[in-house]
Amino acid sequence: MASSLGLLVALTLLQVILFTSLLSAEKMDTGVLLISDVKSGERHSEEYCAMYDICGERSDGKVLNCPYGSPSVKPVELLSAKIQSLCPTISGNVCCTETQFDTLRAQVQQAIPFLVGCPACLRNFLNLFCELSCSPNQSLFINVTSIAELDGNMTVDGIDFYVTDTFGEELYNSCKDVKFGTMNTRAIDFIGAGAKNFKEWFAFIGQKADPGFPGSPYAISFKSIVPESSTMELMNVSTYPCGDTSLGCSCGDCPLSPACSSSEPPSPHKKDPCSVRIGSLKVTCVEISLVILYIILVSAFFGWGLFRQTRERRRHPSSKEPLLNVADNSETDEKLLLEVQDMVPEVSNGVQISVVQGYMSSFYRRYGIWVARNPTLVLCSSLAFVILLCLGLICFKVETQPEKLWVGHGSKAAEEKQFFDSHLAPFYRIEQLIIATMPDPKHGKLPSIVTEDNIQLLFEIQKKVDGISTNYSGSMVSLTDICLKPLGQDCATQSILQYYKMDPENYDTFGGVQHAEYCFQHYTSADTCLSAFKAPLDPSTALGGFSGSNYLEASAFVVTYPVNNAIDEVGNENGKALAWEKAFIQLAKEELLPMVQSSNLTLSFSSESSIEEELKRESTADVITIIVSYLVMFAYVSVTLGDAPHLSSFYISSKVLLGLSGVLLVMLSVLGSVGFFSAIGVKSTLIIMEVIPFLVLAVGVDNMCILVHAVKRQSLELPLEERISNALGEVGPSITLASLSEILAFAVGSFIPMPACRVFSMFAALAVLLDFFLQVSAFVALIVFDFLRAEDNRIDCFPCIKIPSSSVEPNEGINESRAGLLARYMKEVHAPILGLWGVKLVVIAVFFAFTLASIALCTRIQPGLEQKIVLPRDSYLQGYFNNVSEYLRIGPPLYFVVKDYNYSLESRQTNQLCSISQCDSNSLLNE
């Protein structure tokens, strides 16, 4: 929508259209030539006027010329110099008085802002009206066709203006591309009602305006053929093309100018990616290459596997004897193996491990013994550290501003926006309603929304919006207190109701629906079409669902309320607007939506703070989901960590308390991560609340199961300290390396400039690190306590209650050597199947195919982030964004801010920016 500067400039459009009546003038006090008989004044010859002087004034103040012909008059020297300065084609006698010429010059000044970018167009435009008003040969191409009596005097009511088609075409061609930069549209849309050719332009200029409307006070009929019996001639004054070097136009206003043809940058060559069409399927060359690579590698892989299998079969008979020898000497080999294991730390359970894993295993064995001997110290110290981090949750804040989620703080876009907002004020806050029709059930088309009933409904909606009054800091706030008021005291609301001055009483007075239809085409020229805030309203900002300029086909009303905005860092200057926006959304949900739906229409709505509020709502709405997921995982862990259920000892062998403790540790790790970053001033984001709890829960549960089952696999004959030590030595390195890889993966993501992804990676990396820390410290200590509880026959969840030893079978409540169902499946079914050489080849080939397919499909990923994706599915903004893409014709604002600008005349920086004549062809605005 237009800025306040654009609105001020657009206000002058009404005066520009008055330029079409340049032959009118103020009534003079000096004497006039009187001709008693009109017929005797009819004469078409050189140095003769077709009309002269003023003989009447309409009710709206517009003056009318006298229909009497008279000889042209020689002007005084001063008047002749004035006329030459504005109309160089006119010399000698003239057919206008000094007062008429002063009026002409005053009106011409209003056209300069629109046509200044192309002096050739401006000169041609001026010549048209100079010849019409002051040419000494006026009677040769002007013929008075009708007269009217006004206050007893005869006045001109209609004329024929004979102009060559050549002049009309060249005039239109020189002006058709001239831009009015303030409104970002063509100048001819304002001074020619968007004419597509010179005949449409002349028809618009020649329309007789009704009283109170801008335009000519009498009809002007432009003709290009002179009657055969007439002595009249066609006006064919010289014209200048927009590419004329003496009256050079800017490149933006005249793309055909010679100065622009050489500077126009070559259009970028769009090279289509290499592709191959297979039937109706279009496949890129990259995908074809990957398919060929896959076929070659898989064929080689299968060939190698088949060759190796065949070779093993041939050698199989000769390998029987060594196998028998190994079986015979099994006892000797077993002793040797034990000796090697004791001597070489790189060998574990007959499997060779790396040096790092060997030292890590040794460390965890010693560490396990220390934890088993000091479980209370380990548990309390580790919990105290994480709880200390959780204290940072006092400073917890959630970032909900979209621009701060997706645009880096130090990025160029953020810096430029901050500079613009701090120096020129931020863009307006936008509150919007979109009311649309529903498809016709028979034809499926959207009917027009421009009907009397719908406009009356819009008045009712506007009345309710105007009636919003909300409390802010003890004062009542309404729309008039916060809205944008560029001119006067009226809000710059963008709505077709502006054609009725936002007053329902004007609906019938102005002519109902027909008035709106009239304003769609004359919104820049008719006084009654001006908005209540004294500026023209472009119908494309208030209507949607139409093609081209067919506004009557519009299927949606778009009502926009621009509200004053302020920089958040300055203070709570937007507090009033935020309070009003909440009341506005509540009104739309509770009252406006049912009202619109009862009229078989649809309503979507939004405010400037809607996205933030919806993000806040979503961040709190998923708390229940997170709690339920943790409860489910708690139940799962409690079942999987326990032994095979036996009713007689279930209350001892179960691991409910251990599982609950493990889940709480996972939750503490997430809270500790959020608390730490909150303490140092990093705001959380929606993705953190949505993803990290589940991510860390999955990692934490995995480690808990690994640790508990590793302890349970140890021999019951060993002391608890050795079982803990052996279990940590067995699984500690794998848990450490896996967690380290996850931490590093997220840590790398913290270098991403996008704030949402960077903050997520930081929070996730620390959460996984804390989870790992708690797993190998607090949870190991809890395992020690749990096994001590079971050995002491104490009830799970109620460790203070002890069961007598006589009522529990030996070792029944501690551990069972019998493996579970899942363990037996993996050992007896899954592992043997994967051990088959054919299965190995197939599995590797399938996963390799998935890898190459993922690489190939990566090239088809479309970058972008739609706002509605990050919002809840039940959000009212989902329908709003759909309607915005379907109906809204106005896009986001575009700004160019130039720093360190030199205003001096000696500097050529102005020529590097402007788009008018004499500016550089490659200036900012010309490009």
PDB file of N, CA and C in Angstrom, residues 17-18 20-21 58 62 129 157-159 192-193 195 199-211 213-222 518 521-522 525-526:
ATOM      1  N   ILE A  17      -6.042  16.001 -13.696  1.00  0.00           N
ATOM      2  CA  ILE A  17      -7.106  15.716 -14.644  1.00  0.00           C
ATOM      3  C   ILE A  17      -7.789  17.000 -15.079  1.00  0.00           C
ATOM      4  N   LEU A  18      -7.809  18.005 -14.184  1.00  0.00           N
ATOM      5  CA  LEU A  18      -8.381  19.298 -14.563  1.00  0.00           C
ATOM      6  C   LEU A  18      -7.592  19.937 -15.701  1.00  0.00           C
ATOM      7  N   THR A  20      -7.139  18.809 -18.417  1.00  0.00           N
ATOM      8  CA  THR A  20      -7.814  18.568 -19.688  1.00  0.00           C
ATOM      9  C   THR A  20      -8.768  19.694 -20.050  1.00  0.00           C
ATOM     10  N   SER A  21      -9.050  20.557 -19.096  1.00  0.00           N
ATOM     11  CA  SER A  21      -9.935  21.691 -19.394  1.00  0.00           C
ATOM     12  C   SER A  21      -9.143  22.987 -19.425  1.00  0.00           C
ATOM     13  N   ARG A  58     -20.133  27.411 -14.209  1.00  0.00           N
ATOM     14  CA  ARG A  58     -21.019  26.345 -13.743  1.00  0.00           C
ATOM     15  C   ARG A  58     -21.173  26.397 -12.224  1.00  0.00           C
ATOM     16  N   LYS A  62     -16.491  25.842 -12.449  1.00  0.00           N
ATOM     17  CA  LYS A  62     -15.765  25.737 -13.714  1.00  0.00           C
ATOM     18  C   LYS A  62     -16.347  26.740 -14.706  1.00  0.00           C
ATOM     19  N   PHE A 129      -2.363  20.994 -25.614  1.00  0.00           N
ATOM     20  CA  PHE A 129      -3.240  21.950 -24.961  1.00  0.00           C
ATOM     21  C   PHE A 129      -2.850  23.393 -25.256  1.00  0.00           C
ATOM     22  N   ASP A 157     -20.695  24.349 -25.276  1.00  0.00           N
ATOM     23  CA  ASP A 157     -21.131  23.096 -24.639  1.00  0.00           C
ATOM     24  C   ASP A 157     -20.473  21.868 -25.288  1.00  0.00           C
ATOM     25  N   GLY A 158     -19.877  22.063 -26.484  1.00  0.00           N
ATOM     26  CA  GLY A 158     -19.218  20.957 -27.149  1.00  0.00           C
ATOM     27  C   GLY A 158     -18.431  21.437 -28.339  1.00  0.00           C
ATOM     28  N   ILE A 159     -17.277  20.809 -28.574  1.00  0.00           N
ATOM     29  CA  ILE A 159     -16.440  21.189 -29.708  1.00  0.00           C
ATOM     30  C   ILE A 159     -15.917  19.940 -30.392  1.00  0.00           C
ATOM     31  N   GLY A 192      -4.572   9.385 -17.938  1.00  0.00           N
ATOM     32  CA  GLY A 192      -5.264   8.817 -19.091  1.00  0.00           C
ATOM     33  C   GLY A 192      -6.125   7.628 -18.757  1.00  0.00           C
ATOM     34  N   ALA A 193      -6.387   7.395 -17.472  1.00  0.00           N
ATOM     35  CA  ALA A 193      -7.250   6.285 -17.033  1.00  0.00           C
ATOM     36  C   ALA A 193      -6.778   4.944 -17.587  1.00  0.00           C
ATOM     37  N   ALA A 195      -5.247   4.255 -20.488  1.00  0.00           N
ATOM     38  CA  ALA A 195      -5.562   4.077 -21.916  1.00  0.00           C
ATOM     39  C   ALA A 195      -4.554   3.147 -22.583  1.00  0.00           C
ATOM     40  N   LYS A 199      -6.519   6.755 -29.015  1.00  0.00           N
ATOM     41  CA  LYS A 199      -7.953   7.003 -29.135  1.00  0.00           C
ATOM     42  C   LYS A 199      -8.644   6.882 -27.773  1.00  0.00           C
ATOM     43  N   GLU A 200      -8.255   5.894 -26.985  1.00  0.00           N
ATOM     44  CA  GLU A 200      -8.823   5.782 -25.638  1.00  0.00           C
ATOM     45  C   GLU A 200      -8.408   6.964 -24.773  1.00  0.00           C
ATOM     46  N   TRP A 201      -7.177   7.418 -24.972  1.00  0.00           N
ATOM     47  CA  TRP A 201      -6.712   8.567 -24.199  1.00  0.00           C
ATOM     48  C   TRP A 201      -7.497   9.821 -24.571  1.00  0.00           C
ATOM     49  N   PHE A 202      -7.657  10.073 -25.863  1.00  0.00           N
ATOM     50  CA  PHE A 202      -8.432  11.231 -26.299  1.00  0.00           C
ATOM     51  C   PHE A 202      -9.885  11.137 -25.844  1.00  0.00           C
ATOM     52  N   ALA A 203     -10.438   9.936 -25.865  1.00  0.00           N
ATOM     53  CA  ALA A 203     -11.815   9.772 -25.408  1.00  0.00           C
ATOM     54  C   ALA A 203     -11.949  10.116 -23.929  1.00  0.00           C
ATOM     55  N   PHE A 204     -10.961   9.763 -23.139  1.00  0.00           N
ATOM     56  CA  PHE A 204     -10.996  10.087 -21.718  1.00  0.00           C
ATOM     57  C   PHE A 204     -10.865  11.596 -21.508  1.00  0.00           C
ATOM     58  N   ILE A 205      -9.952  12.224 -22.247  1.00  0.00           N
ATOM     59  CA  ILE A 205      -9.764  13.664 -22.106  1.00  0.00           C
ATOM     60  C   ILE A 205     -11.020  14.419 -22.508  1.00  0.00           C
ATOM     61  N   GLY A 206     -11.715  13.942 -23.557  1.00  0.00           N
ATOM     62  CA  GLY A 206     -12.849  14.682 -24.099  1.00  0.00           C
ATOM     63  C   GLY A 206     -14.167  14.465 -23.384  1.00  0.00           C
ATOM     64  N   GLN A 207     -14.209  13.622 -22.362  1.00  0.00           N
ATOM     65  CA  GLN A 207     -15.472  13.391 -21.662  1.00  0.00           C
ATOM     66  C   GLN A 207     -15.928  14.658 -20.947  1.00  0.00           C
ATOM     67  N   LYS A 208     -17.221  14.959 -21.062  1.00  0.00           N
ATOM     68  CA  LYS A 208     -17.796  16.081 -20.335  1.00  0.00           C
ATOM     69  C   LYS A 208     -18.050  15.659 -18.899  1.00  0.00           C
ATOM     70  N   ALA A 209     -17.454  16.384 -17.975  1.00  0.00           N
ATOM     71  CA  ALA A 209     -17.559  16.021 -16.566  1.00  0.00           C
ATOM     72  C   ALA A 209     -18.836  16.584 -15.970  1.00  0.00           C
ATOM     73  N   ASP A 210     -19.496  15.783 -15.169  1.00  0.00           N
ATOM     74  CA  ASP A 210     -20.674  16.248 -14.442  1.00  0.00           C
ATOM     75  C   ASP A 210     -20.247  17.248 -13.384  1.00  0.00           C
ATOM     76  N   PRO A 211     -21.169  18.100 -12.948  1.00  0.00           N
ATOM     77  CA  PRO A 211     -20.823  19.073 -11.893  1.00  0.00           C
ATOM     78  C   PRO A 211     -20.281  18.361 -10.660  1.00  0.00           C
ATOM     79  N   PHE A 213     -17.377  16.843 -10.598  1.00  0.00           N
ATOM     80  CA  PHE A 213     -16.382  15.858 -11.013  1.00  0.00           C
ATOM     81  C   PHE A 213     -15.286  16.553 -11.809  1.00  0.00           C
ATOM     82  N   PRO A 214     -14.060  16.075 -11.701  1.00  0.00           N
ATOM     83  CA  PRO A 214     -12.972  16.689 -12.467  1.00  0.00           C
ATOM     84  C   PRO A 214     -13.098  16.356 -13.951  1.00  0.00           C
ATOM     85  N   GLY A 215     -12.548  17.240 -14.776  1.00  0.00           N
ATOM     86  CA  GLY A 215     -12.584  17.020 -16.207  1.00  0.00           C
ATOM     87  C   GLY A 215     -13.048  18.265 -16.944  1.00  0.00           C
ATOM     88  N   SER A 216     -13.276  18.108 -18.207  1.00  0.00           N
ATOM     89  CA  SER A 216     -13.668  19.231 -19.050  1.00  0.00           C
ATOM     90  C   SER A 216     -15.117  19.633 -18.772  1.00  0.00           C
ATOM     91  N   PRO A 217     -15.407  20.940 -18.738  1.00  0.00           N
ATOM     92  CA  PRO A 217     -16.796  21.373 -18.511  1.00  0.00           C
ATOM     93  C   PRO A 217     -17.682  21.214 -19.737  1.00  0.00           C
ATOM     94  N   TYR A 218     -17.112  20.887 -20.867  1.00  0.00           N
ATOM     95  CA  TYR A 218     -17.907  20.616 -22.072  1.00  0.00           C
ATOM     96  C   TYR A 218     -17.232  19.490 -22.850  1.00  0.00           C
ATOM     97  N   ALA A 219     -17.959  18.887 -23.741  1.00  0.00           N
ATOM     98  CA  ALA A 219     -17.473  17.723 -24.476  1.00  0.00           C
ATOM     99  C   ALA A 219     -16.467  18.129 -25.539  1.00  0.00           C
ATOM    100  N   ILE A 220     -15.408  17.335 -25.674  1.00  0.00           N
ATOM    101  CA  ILE A 220     -14.406  17.533 -26.717  1.00  0.00           C
ATOM    102  C   ILE A 220     -14.347  16.249 -27.532  1.00  0.00           C
ATOM    103  N   SER A 221     -14.729  16.339 -28.792  1.00  0.00           N
ATOM    104  CA  SER A 221     -14.712  15.176 -29.669  1.00  0.00           C
ATOM    105  C   SER A 221     -13.493  15.268 -30.582  1.00  0.00           C
ATOM    106  N   PHE A 222     -12.536  14.366 -30.366  1.00  0.00           N
ATOM    107  CA  PHE A 222     -11.323  14.346 -31.195  1.00  0.00           C
ATOM    108  C   PHE A 222     -11.632  13.609 -32.497  1.00  0.00           C
ATOM    109  N   TYR A 518     -18.143   2.693 -10.785  1.00  0.00           N
ATOM    110  CA  TYR A 518     -17.603   3.891 -11.430  1.00  0.00           C
ATOM    111  C   TYR A 518     -16.223   4.223 -10.865  1.00  0.00           C
ATOM    112  N   GLN A 521     -12.886   2.572 -12.071  1.00  0.00           N
ATOM    113  CA  GLN A 521     -12.236   3.099 -13.265  1.00  0.00           C
ATOM    114  C   GLN A 521     -11.799   4.547 -13.118  1.00  0.00           C
ATOM    115  N   HIS A 522     -12.346   5.268 -12.142  1.00  0.00           N
ATOM    116  CA  HIS A 522     -12.049   6.701 -12.008  1.00  0.00           C
ATOM    117  C   HIS A 522     -11.599   7.044 -10.591  1.00  0.00           C
ATOM    118  N   SER A 525      -9.578  10.261 -10.476  1.00  0.00           N
ATOM    119  CA  SER A 525     -10.062  11.481 -11.121  1.00  0.00           C
ATOM    120  C   SER A 525     -11.344  12.044 -10.530  1.00  0.00           C
ATOM    121  N   ALA A 526     -12.154  11.237  -9.872  1.00  0.00           N
ATOM    122  CA  ALA A 526     -13.446  11.713  -9.376  1.00  0.00           C
ATOM    123  C   ALA A 526     -13.343  12.124  -7.914  1.00  0.00           C
TER     124      ALA A 526
END
